[in-house]
């Protein structure tokens, strides 16, 4: 999985490409914990994310929880297969998905 | 060179050197001694002769003097004329009459009249006759006090009327009287053995000589005496009668008394002494040498040899040998040191052995895991069944078996035996297995598989290893088995309860030499037939008396009724194993015992598919045993993904299946083995025509049924969510069916999914 970060003031866009699975989600968690402090706006670009597992869901939820305290988090361009997972797990109710 | 030879050689050198030094010392000492002896001999002889001469001359003069004194006492005239008469009568040179005051009162020689005897040193000696201490006195031949140019010999005898008469005579007169005595004194005298005494008078005329040279001049003998430069009584060298000699002289009473000793006599004497001393020393040094040799041999060499004998036992491999030389402290300590060193060595060897054993066990595990070990391997196939077993000997061996479907209708199966044992054989076995499979899967004809594999295995086979192999290719629809036998044991065909060897031509062993032709052969199986493959570990299993299990026993055993299907195969392998154990009576076996059993049931596809399409059921089956570790996740997903893609599975279902496999596998990796280090078996069966995937994941970890967990509350707030349950929930959502069972101490989870 590739993680591309674009920072803009206190805003950060993270674009994910590929598979957010048990192994790659660990990298993402590391990135998040490093980047989130001081952030007010976090945007996930999921246009090229094709695959997600429960470990991936956990990290996305973690990001959401962290951002709830200090700002706002949005997920964009979620692919149908991934969206289905968000829906199935009831997570979509708690996320801002555009 | 041995230490004893080196030691003895040096000892000999030292002893010889000591002998030479000692002999040199003896020589110089003896030379000196001989010289001193010679000197002493010469002096003694000269002294003796001189004494004789003096005694003779003293007596001669005194006798004359006594006669004259008696005449005077008898009243003979003492005037000059009287004295002159007596001078003539006695043929003396001088007569003096001395009064009681020491004055010459009458003399034959007028010049001496009134001479005071006390006034000269020589004449004063005669005063002893006046004080009553002596009645006679005689002097040696010497210069007179009155006239030192004149040498005379005097004697004095007291007179009755006081005073004394002094009579003197000169050399010539005196010699005339005593030459006879002198000649006698020297004539028969020998100095040493061959030396002599020569006496010459004042004029060098020889008076006495051993060789009869009397009258000749002294120089004729070769002796030359210069009194001024040659002190008396000292040894000088001269050529006497042509013989180099040591000489010594004294001038006494007007005679030269010369003692002569030829040098060769001195040397002879010395050499005799040296010879005696030399002989004694040789004996002494020989004794010393022998004693040292014996002691060194006894105390050192023999002990060293004992230690060496033990050491060569030890280096020869007998580590239980103990060195036990206790004859002295040093060797006792050496023995102890060697023993403790050897016991330390033994410990190291034991440690190394156990490490090697561990590594061999590990190698054995690796080897075993390379062979298909999940039975039944094809649970959905009812047209054939296969079972195999390998019991390895203590060491890692080179046996192996293998089987795989080359396509739906073609099962490849083989058994092989690599020469040798240990790690090299195991490695060669892995290579052989891979090479054969590579060519088989490439679709080569059986003969070509062997020709190519043989060339490949020969290439770079530096270890000179080889293998025998029997490989068959079963056409599952017809029962035809095409096979190649490369030097392997003939398999057994069991048909209708009768066992017989499959007749066959035996080809060349693999990996022996390149460019070998291999010929394919065939055997037609009928439904119900069983083909039994084995390695020589079966027929050559032996008991203590070395008798072997053998072919007959095997055929007899296999003629039993074992039933059908996989059960029959399993039973056959087990009962052969049991028979071998029974036969060998627990004797440890050094060969692997490897068996492969194939049951052919006949083609059932017609019956099975008759109601549906006649099209063949193409299925992909893979079995994978991997460590349950996250590192193996991608290889596993890679395999699943590849199989699904091959079967034409659509993308969404593919992702869902992958996700499900991942969730289950990661769960096993994280939780199944709290101690770490367990395996997971993944059996994936993907069928293109039915568009179904069935994946069974088995682990031997703690019993855990993920399906028993209640589904998570989907409406739960984000803050309270626990993600443990979501993985399994997602799997259940995405799959058509998920089954769990606990079987044989294993968790078996089956995922099923079909796609459109």
XYZ file of C-alpha atoms in Angstrom, chain B residues 45-687:
643
model
C 123.046 -39.631 41.169
C 125.286 -36.616 40.846
C 125.029 -36.066 44.598
C 125.773 -39.695 45.375
C 128.874 -39.798 43.154
C 130.067 -36.520 44.533
C 129.732 -37.828 48.051
C 131.667 -40.916 47.057
C 134.416 -38.807 45.535
C 134.586 -36.528 48.539
C 134.586 -39.428 50.918
C 137.369 -41.087 48.972
C 139.539 -37.956 48.697
C 138.931 -36.976 52.341
C 139.967 -40.411 53.506
C 143.012 -40.395 51.233
C 144.368 -37.067 52.459
C 143.522 -37.751 56.088
C 145.432 -41.011 55.932
C 148.555 -39.155 54.666
C 148.033 -36.447 57.245
C 147.758 -38.999 60.077
C 151.040 -40.649 58.935
C 152.875 -37.324 58.912
C 151.384 -36.374 62.329
C 152.562 -39.728 63.767
C 156.098 -39.126 62.444
C 156.174 -35.651 63.916
C 154.779 -36.924 67.214
C 157.435 -39.643 67.033
C 160.090 -36.981 67.024
C 160.747 -36.469 63.376
C 162.330 -33.153 62.569
C 159.734 -30.460 62.084
C 162.072 -27.994 60.480
C 161.810 -27.127 56.872
C 164.259 -29.812 55.787
C 162.341 -32.433 57.758
C 159.131 -31.281 56.224
C 160.534 -31.287 52.701
C 161.734 -34.845 53.264
C 158.295 -35.884 54.323
C 156.809 -33.948 51.357
C 158.855 -36.038 49.042
C 158.207 -39.217 50.985
C 154.443 -38.733 50.974
C 154.319 -36.886 47.642
C 152.238 -34.021 49.032
C 152.371 -30.407 47.933
C 152.649 -28.750 51.283
C 153.138 -29.448 54.996
C 152.592 -26.780 57.634
C 153.040 -27.107 61.363
C 150.719 -24.784 63.268
C 151.204 -23.964 66.942
C 148.470 -23.755 69.522
C 147.998 -20.085 68.574
C 147.119 -20.816 65.005
C 150.443 -19.509 63.627
C 152.401 -21.481 61.095
C 155.603 -22.142 62.853
C 157.179 -24.409 60.353
C 156.374 -24.942 56.681
C 157.612 -26.647 53.594
C 156.764 -23.484 51.789
C 158.740 -20.572 53.301
C 156.233 -17.954 52.236
C 153.649 -19.352 54.678
C 155.948 -19.051 57.691
C 154.262 -17.093 60.466
C 150.961 -16.983 58.578
C 148.064 -16.640 60.979
C 145.543 -19.327 60.139
C 142.733 -17.170 61.548
C 143.380 -14.476 58.945
C 141.816 -16.280 55.996
C 138.387 -17.777 55.667
C 139.622 -21.058 54.193
C 142.480 -21.449 56.667
C 140.401 -20.342 59.672
C 138.277 -23.466 59.331
C 141.220 -25.445 60.746
C 141.115 -23.571 64.052
C 138.523 -26.138 65.170
C 141.539 -28.391 65.806
C 142.836 -25.993 68.489
C 139.728 -25.628 70.662
C 139.496 -29.396 71.226
C 136.244 -29.816 69.307
C 137.916 -31.972 66.606
C 141.073 -33.978 66.211
C 140.917 -34.239 62.449
C 139.618 -31.921 59.844
C 139.544 -32.180 56.060
C 138.579 -29.599 53.540
C 137.278 -29.942 50.067
C 139.421 -29.024 47.083
C 139.263 -25.233 46.919
C 141.248 -22.023 46.450
C 143.511 -21.218 49.391
C 143.095 -18.094 51.517
C 146.695 -17.201 51.179
C 146.881 -17.529 47.433
C 143.398 -17.670 45.840
C 144.854 -18.528 42.414
C 146.046 -21.744 43.910
C 143.491 -24.549 44.532
C 144.410 -27.208 47.064
C 142.871 -29.709 49.358
C 143.966 -29.603 52.983
C 143.611 -31.885 55.932
C 144.713 -31.289 59.527
C 145.454 -33.637 62.426
C 146.269 -32.469 65.973
C 149.772 -32.991 67.366
C 150.481 -34.380 70.826
C 152.474 -31.359 71.813
C 149.739 -28.915 70.902
C 149.001 -27.352 67.568
C 148.409 -29.429 64.486
C 149.951 -30.363 61.234
C 148.253 -29.289 58.009
C 148.881 -31.225 54.860
C 147.762 -30.039 51.437
C 148.039 -31.453 48.016
C 147.144 -30.194 44.621
C 144.656 -31.489 42.089
C 147.006 -33.661 40.120
C 148.339 -35.474 43.186
C 144.958 -35.811 44.714
C 143.442 -37.194 41.543
C 146.197 -39.707 41.147
C 145.261 -41.029 44.513
C 141.505 -41.062 44.130
C 140.885 -41.608 40.396
C 140.543 -45.306 41.193
C 137.817 -44.549 43.700
C 136.157 -42.132 41.374
C 136.175 -44.627 38.558
C 134.550 -47.169 40.813
C 131.981 -44.651 42.017
C 130.784 -43.976 38.462
C 131.670 -47.048 36.499
C 128.820 -49.303 37.488
C 126.321 -46.661 38.193
C 123.155 -46.539 36.038
C 120.917 -43.536 35.954
C 117.451 -44.883 35.384
C 117.556 -47.756 32.923
C 119.811 -46.420 30.202
C 121.337 -43.281 31.736
C 124.875 -43.039 33.158
C 127.280 -40.888 35.117
C 130.301 -39.427 33.356
C 133.152 -37.984 35.374
C 135.818 -35.746 33.877
C 138.726 -34.007 35.549
C 139.542 -30.329 35.559
C 141.041 -30.645 32.130
C 137.880 -32.276 30.687
C 139.545 -35.573 30.392
C 137.066 -38.300 31.057
C 137.962 -40.299 34.119
C 135.011 -42.597 34.262
C 132.444 -43.474 31.732
C 130.033 -46.344 31.240
C 131.092 -46.808 27.638
C 134.846 -46.900 28.103
C 135.761 -43.480 26.797
C 138.282 -42.767 29.563
C 141.040 -40.419 28.539
C 138.976 -38.762 25.842
C 137.895 -35.191 26.085
C 134.457 -34.642 27.663
C 133.250 -32.835 24.559
C 133.536 -36.109 22.666
C 130.449 -37.307 24.523
C 128.519 -34.270 23.332
C 128.461 -32.560 26.728
C 129.658 -29.005 27.007
C 129.819 -27.334 30.370
C 130.340 -23.647 30.919
C 130.466 -23.152 34.652
C 129.830 -19.428 34.388
C 126.495 -19.703 32.667
C 125.364 -23.143 33.740
C 124.605 -23.479 37.456
C 125.355 -26.770 39.120
C 122.600 -29.190 39.961
C 120.353 -27.749 37.242
C 119.093 -29.829 34.371
C 120.392 -29.003 30.914
C 119.887 -30.740 27.629
C 122.528 -32.108 25.431
C 123.062 -34.607 22.658
C 124.952 -37.301 24.584
C 126.359 -40.138 22.491
C 123.890 -39.047 19.800
C 120.910 -39.351 22.080
C 119.047 -36.277 23.229
C 119.398 -36.398 26.967
C 118.730 -34.479 30.142
C 121.884 -33.868 32.101
C 122.975 -32.412 35.429
C 126.436 -31.719 36.698
C 128.384 -30.877 39.819
C 131.958 -29.695 39.978
C 133.485 -31.243 42.995
C 137.050 -32.027 44.129
C 138.240 -30.936 40.727
C 135.920 -33.335 38.934
C 132.980 -32.679 36.662
C 130.403 -35.226 37.686
C 127.718 -35.396 34.997
C 124.571 -37.534 35.215
C 122.909 -38.284 31.897
C 119.409 -39.599 31.275
C 118.226 -40.082 27.683
C 115.055 -38.175 26.970
C 113.327 -41.094 25.313
C 113.500 -42.943 28.606
C 111.755 -40.028 30.293
C 109.162 -40.044 27.529
C 108.761 -43.808 27.714
C 108.158 -43.574 31.418
C 105.661 -40.824 30.959
C 103.868 -42.653 28.123
C 103.589 -45.776 30.202
C 101.950 -43.768 32.965
C 99.635 -42.088 30.510
C 98.616 -45.426 29.040
C 97.760 -46.782 32.431
C 95.853 -43.658 33.388
C 94.094 -43.668 29.995
C 92.958 -47.243 30.439
C 91.649 -46.492 33.908
C 89.859 -43.383 32.694
C 88.267 -45.186 29.769
C 86.900 -47.724 32.190
C 85.640 -45.001 34.520
C 83.944 -42.979 31.782
C 82.387 -46.093 30.286
C 80.982 -46.931 33.678
C 79.680 -43.365 34.109
C 78.130 -43.386 30.631
C 76.439 -46.699 31.258
C 75.063 -45.651 34.611
C 73.637 -42.425 33.169
C 72.159 -44.260 30.188
C 70.507 -46.815 32.411
C 69.164 -44.168 34.785
C 67.819 -41.940 32.031
C 66.219 -44.892 30.308
C 64.685 -46.074 33.530
C 63.498 -42.707 34.849
C 62.621 -40.774 31.708
C 62.602 -42.668 28.447
C 60.563 -45.649 29.583
C 57.996 -43.373 31.204
C 57.863 -41.209 28.120
C 57.290 -44.292 26.029
C 54.456 -45.327 28.338
C 52.871 -41.875 28.035
C 53.332 -41.996 24.266
C 51.687 -45.386 24.008
C 48.674 -44.053 25.900
C 48.629 -40.890 23.815
C 48.632 -42.808 20.567
C 45.726 -44.854 21.906
C 43.927 -41.600 22.638
C 44.670 -40.012 19.278
C 43.631 -43.319 17.740
C 40.169 -42.599 19.099
C 40.129 -44.466 22.380
C 39.224 -41.580 24.664
C 38.694 -43.949 27.579
C 42.439 -44.654 27.726
C 44.003 -43.268 30.899
C 47.625 -42.292 31.264
C 48.943 -43.736 34.503
C 52.678 -43.236 34.968
C 53.303 -42.767 38.667
C 57.011 -43.509 39.051
C 57.819 -39.898 39.894
C 56.053 -36.624 40.654
C 56.652 -35.025 37.267
C 55.205 -37.907 35.295
C 52.378 -38.265 37.755
C 51.439 -34.629 37.138
C 51.809 -35.070 33.393
C 49.491 -38.082 33.535
C 46.916 -36.124 35.507
C 47.101 -33.198 33.081
C 46.654 -35.410 30.059
C 43.767 -37.259 31.679
C 41.958 -34.066 32.580
C 42.551 -32.694 29.095
C 41.111 -35.825 27.533
C 38.077 -35.731 29.774
C 37.497 -32.071 28.842
C 37.820 -33.098 25.215
C 35.275 -35.843 25.770
C 32.847 -33.308 27.167
C 33.305 -31.005 24.187
C 32.760 -33.893 21.827
C 29.586 -34.884 23.675
C 28.324 -31.303 23.474
C 29.166 -31.130 19.779
C 27.427 -34.445 19.188
C 24.263 -33.328 20.864
C 24.304 -30.105 18.844
C 24.699 -32.113 15.657
C 21.845 -34.350 16.759
C 19.639 -31.313 17.208
C 20.536 -30.029 13.783
C 19.881 -33.419 12.239
C 16.480 -33.505 13.885
C 15.773 -30.083 12.432
C 16.918 -31.239 9.003
C 14.670 -34.249 9.324
C 11.712 -31.981 10.091
C 12.422 -29.840 7.072
C 12.709 -32.921 4.929
C 9.474 -34.394 6.207
C 7.589 -31.160 5.709
C 8.603 -31.197 2.061
C 6.579 -34.345 1.493
C 2.808 -34.259 1.128
C 1.514 -35.331 4.501
C -2.165 -34.524 4.583
C -4.312 -37.565 3.954
C -6.558 -37.958 2.190
C -4.939 -35.514 -0.211
C -7.847 -35.595 -2.634
C -10.938 -36.074 -0.483
C -13.297 -35.398 -3.346
C -11.763 -37.988 -5.602
C -13.397 -41.351 -5.403
C -11.728 -42.812 -8.482
C -8.415 -43.356 -6.703
C -6.845 -43.054 -3.313
C -3.276 -42.624 -2.278
C -1.476 -43.006 1.003
C 2.183 -42.772 1.825
C 4.346 -43.083 4.911
C 7.964 -42.570 5.642
C 9.653 -43.755 8.830
C 13.086 -42.309 8.901
C 15.947 -44.033 10.592
C 17.801 -42.171 13.320
C 19.786 -40.262 10.741
C 18.377 -38.060 8.049
C 18.068 -40.227 5.026
C 17.498 -39.781 1.362
C 14.173 -41.560 0.814
C 11.228 -39.632 -0.468
C 7.872 -40.028 -2.079
C 5.708 -37.558 -3.915
C 2.431 -37.361 -5.777
C 0.542 -34.645 -7.548
C -2.180 -34.254 -10.133
C -0.761 -33.108 -13.420
C -4.266 -32.542 -14.629
C -7.707 -33.725 -13.690
C -7.048 -37.135 -15.151
C -3.411 -37.667 -14.499
C -1.821 -38.466 -11.190
C 1.937 -38.529 -10.934
C 3.309 -40.579 -8.052
C 6.788 -41.686 -7.225
C 9.063 -43.176 -4.669
C 12.823 -42.748 -4.602
C 15.918 -43.539 -2.577
C 18.982 -41.308 -2.605
C 22.324 -42.952 -1.958
C 23.995 -42.149 1.308
C 22.700 -40.583 4.448
C 22.823 -37.404 6.400
C 22.435 -33.811 5.336
C 24.012 -34.247 1.858
C 21.562 -37.032 1.011
C 18.652 -34.964 2.317
C 19.695 -31.973 0.229
C 20.146 -34.084 -2.852
C 16.722 -35.575 -2.201
C 15.138 -32.111 -2.175
C 16.830 -31.257 -5.450
C 15.784 -34.535 -7.072
C 12.189 -34.132 -5.958
C 12.011 -30.611 -7.363
C 13.683 -31.483 -10.639
C 11.377 -34.435 -11.303
C 8.313 -32.375 -10.479
C 9.458 -29.485 -12.666
C 9.761 -31.667 -15.737
C 6.554 -33.557 -14.918
C 4.585 -30.361 -14.576
C 6.055 -29.041 -17.799
C 4.114 -31.858 -19.446
C 7.073 -33.929 -20.665
C 6.500 -37.555 -21.564
C 7.589 -39.923 -18.748
C 10.766 -41.013 -20.549
C 11.704 -37.406 -21.286
C 11.116 -36.443 -17.663
C 13.735 -38.965 -16.623
C 16.157 -38.193 -19.438
C 16.027 -34.480 -18.624
C 16.033 -34.958 -14.867
C 18.988 -37.322 -15.131
C 21.017 -34.826 -17.159
C 20.107 -32.055 -14.767
C 21.065 -34.087 -11.714
C 24.328 -35.212 -13.279
C 25.225 -31.636 -14.076
C 27.308 -30.324 -11.221
C 26.837 -33.422 -9.128
C 30.210 -33.104 -7.435
C 29.162 -35.203 -4.489
C 28.829 -38.358 -6.602
C 25.353 -39.006 -5.225
C 22.697 -40.878 -7.112
C 19.191 -42.132 -6.597
C 16.889 -44.926 -7.586
C 13.332 -43.951 -8.420
C 10.076 -45.425 -9.574
C 7.637 -42.920 -11.005
C 4.192 -43.693 -12.316
C 1.568 -41.662 -14.164
C -1.963 -42.889 -13.598
C -4.607 -42.035 -16.143
C -7.491 -41.921 -13.722
C -10.167 -42.512 -16.353
C -8.597 -45.596 -17.914
C -6.497 -47.059 -15.092
C -3.394 -47.127 -17.308
C -0.183 -46.499 -15.449
C 2.819 -45.419 -17.530
C 5.952 -45.679 -15.493
C 9.709 -45.501 -15.456
C 11.869 -47.577 -13.165
C 15.305 -46.106 -12.590
C 17.016 -48.883 -10.682
C 14.364 -49.128 -8.020
C 12.690 -52.080 -6.285
C 9.814 -53.577 -8.277
C 6.447 -52.438 -6.927
C 3.812 -54.948 -5.902
C 0.477 -55.187 -7.682
C -2.342 -56.476 -5.499
C -5.225 -57.799 -7.501
C -8.066 -59.934 -6.175
C -6.153 -60.659 -2.966
C -3.068 -61.813 -4.840
C 0.210 -59.912 -4.642
C 2.849 -60.058 -7.379
C 5.730 -57.928 -8.516
C 5.116 -55.714 -11.504
C 7.274 -57.106 -14.306
C 9.441 -54.440 -15.657
C 12.611 -53.450 -17.358
C 14.929 -51.663 -14.971
C 16.559 -48.497 -16.281
C 19.744 -46.837 -15.209
C 19.952 -45.224 -11.775
C 19.480 -41.462 -11.887
C 22.404 -39.047 -11.606
C 25.033 -41.669 -12.396
C 25.931 -40.613 -15.906
C 24.535 -38.279 -18.537
C 22.746 -39.112 -21.780
C 21.103 -42.262 -20.546
C 17.997 -43.478 -22.387
C 14.953 -44.244 -20.254
C 12.165 -46.445 -21.494
C 8.571 -46.028 -20.487
C 6.592 -49.105 -19.506
C 2.961 -49.656 -18.754
C 0.728 -51.538 -16.432
C -3.026 -51.557 -16.749
C -4.905 -51.252 -13.475
C -8.351 -52.678 -13.099
C -10.819 -51.218 -10.654
C -9.958 -52.521 -7.175
C -6.257 -52.930 -7.941
C -3.662 -51.668 -5.504
C -0.138 -50.661 -6.434
C 2.348 -50.788 -3.574
C 5.641 -48.887 -3.859
C 8.430 -49.126 -1.294
C 12.111 -48.580 -0.747
C 14.714 -51.198 0.157
C 14.293 -50.234 3.822
C 11.262 -52.561 3.698
C 12.715 -55.707 2.121
C 16.146 -55.264 3.660
C 14.948 -54.648 7.196
C 17.048 -57.034 9.218
C 17.153 -58.476 12.665
C 20.119 -59.174 14.894
C 21.145 -62.351 13.044
C 21.173 -60.302 9.817
C 18.366 -62.220 8.151
C 16.192 -59.929 6.092
C 12.498 -59.216 5.791
C 12.697 -60.143 2.126
C 10.424 -60.237 -0.902
C 8.564 -63.442 -0.060
C 7.494 -62.222 3.309
C 6.324 -58.977 1.704
C 4.288 -60.707 -1.033
C 2.725 -63.041 1.473
C 1.783 -60.169 3.709
C 0.300 -58.144 0.862
C -1.869 -61.046 -0.260
C -4.181 -60.323 2.646
C -7.544 -58.644 2.212
C -7.213 -54.986 3.057
C -10.562 -53.704 1.821
C -10.858 -50.760 -0.534
C -10.007 -47.088 -0.928
C -7.794 -45.001 1.236
C -8.468 -47.243 4.214
C -6.911 -50.151 2.366
C -3.820 -48.098 1.488
C -3.412 -46.944 5.048
C -3.891 -50.456 6.398
C -1.310 -51.888 4.038
C 1.347 -49.362 5.041
C 0.614 -49.837 8.707
C 0.638 -53.614 8.617
C 3.884 -53.719 6.642
C 5.390 -51.433 9.255
C 4.098 -53.614 12.063
C 5.372 -56.776 10.394
C 8.796 -55.237 10.023
C 8.823 -54.238 13.688
C 7.741 -57.725 14.653
C 10.320 -59.310 12.358
C 13.283 -57.151 13.426
C 12.474 -57.669 17.090
C 13.302 -54.088 17.913
C 16.722 -54.116 16.237
C 17.406 -50.493 15.215
C 17.124 -50.016 11.449
C 19.595 -47.917 9.539
C 17.499 -47.348 6.455
C 14.423 -45.247 6.004
C 11.268 -47.271 5.548
C 9.177 -45.569 2.907
C 5.945 -46.791 1.336
C 3.427 -45.431 -1.094
C 0.162 -47.168 -1.819
C -2.217 -46.355 -4.675
C -5.736 -47.695 -4.864
C -7.536 -47.528 -8.171
C -11.325 -47.540 -7.967
C -12.110 -47.023 -11.606
C -13.514 -44.040 -13.403
C -16.589 -42.692 -11.592
C -16.890 -39.446 -13.491
C -19.400 -40.949 -15.884
C -21.711 -41.961 -13.073
C -21.195 -38.762 -11.142
C -21.622 -36.362 -13.964
C -24.063 -38.396 -15.965
C -27.046 -36.471 -14.665
C -25.422 -33.110 -15.386
C -23.046 -31.900 -18.075
C -20.591 -34.372 -19.444
C -17.993 -31.666 -19.220
C -15.094 -32.447 -16.966
C -14.935 -31.003 -13.570
C -11.828 -28.898 -13.589
C -10.676 -28.008 -10.161
C -7.634 -26.425 -8.698
C -6.402 -27.776 -5.442
C -3.484 -26.549 -3.463
C -2.293 -27.560 -0.113
C 0.020 -25.316 1.791
C 1.547 -25.808 5.188
C 3.160 -22.698 6.522
C 4.238 -21.209 9.798
C 1.435 -19.212 11.331
C 3.342 -15.952 11.140
C 2.373 -12.646 9.599
C 5.386 -12.829 7.305
C 3.659 -15.677 5.495
C 0.484 -13.719 4.899
C 1.381 -12.344 1.489
C 2.637 -15.644 0.083
C -0.617 -17.238 1.203
C -2.783 -14.498 -0.256
C -0.680 -14.661 -3.400
C -1.464 -18.340 -3.818
C -5.196 -17.879 -3.145
C -5.358 -14.889 -5.466
C -3.573 -16.744 -8.239
C -5.869 -19.760 -7.962
C -8.970 -17.590 -7.954
C -7.758 -15.654 -10.953
C -7.033 -18.905 -12.785
C -10.520 -20.142 -12.032
C -11.922 -16.891 -13.379
C -13.301 -15.643 -10.108
C -14.769 -12.136 -10.302
C -12.913 -9.329 -8.528
C -15.297 -8.616 -5.667
C -15.650 -12.226 -4.559
C -11.907 -12.608 -4.928
C -11.290 -9.699 -2.570
C -13.818 -11.054 -0.103
C -12.214 -14.511 -0.121
C -8.777 -12.991 0.306
C -10.051 -10.832 3.131
C -11.609 -13.847 4.845
C -8.427 -15.925 4.523
C -6.404 -13.008 5.836
C -8.662 -12.447 8.849
C -8.577 -16.130 9.796
C -4.857 -16.539 9.198
C -3.946 -13.371 11.119
C -6.127 -14.560 13.970
C -4.227 -17.855 14.077
C -0.900 -16.066 13.827
C -1.808 -13.743 16.699
C -3.648 -16.014 19.087
C -3.493 -19.751 18.292
C 0.006 -20.384 19.551
C 0.671 -18.388 22.725
C 4.063 -20.081 22.937
C 4.682 -19.132 19.312
C 5.882 -21.278 16.478
C 2.959 -23.274 15.121
C 1.849 -24.232 11.640
C -1.248 -23.537 9.688
C -2.494 -25.873 6.959
C -4.359 -24.274 4.131
C -6.189 -26.511 1.723
C -7.659 -24.455 -1.073
C -9.941 -25.994 -3.622
C -11.190 -23.750 -6.349
C -13.603 -25.078 -8.988
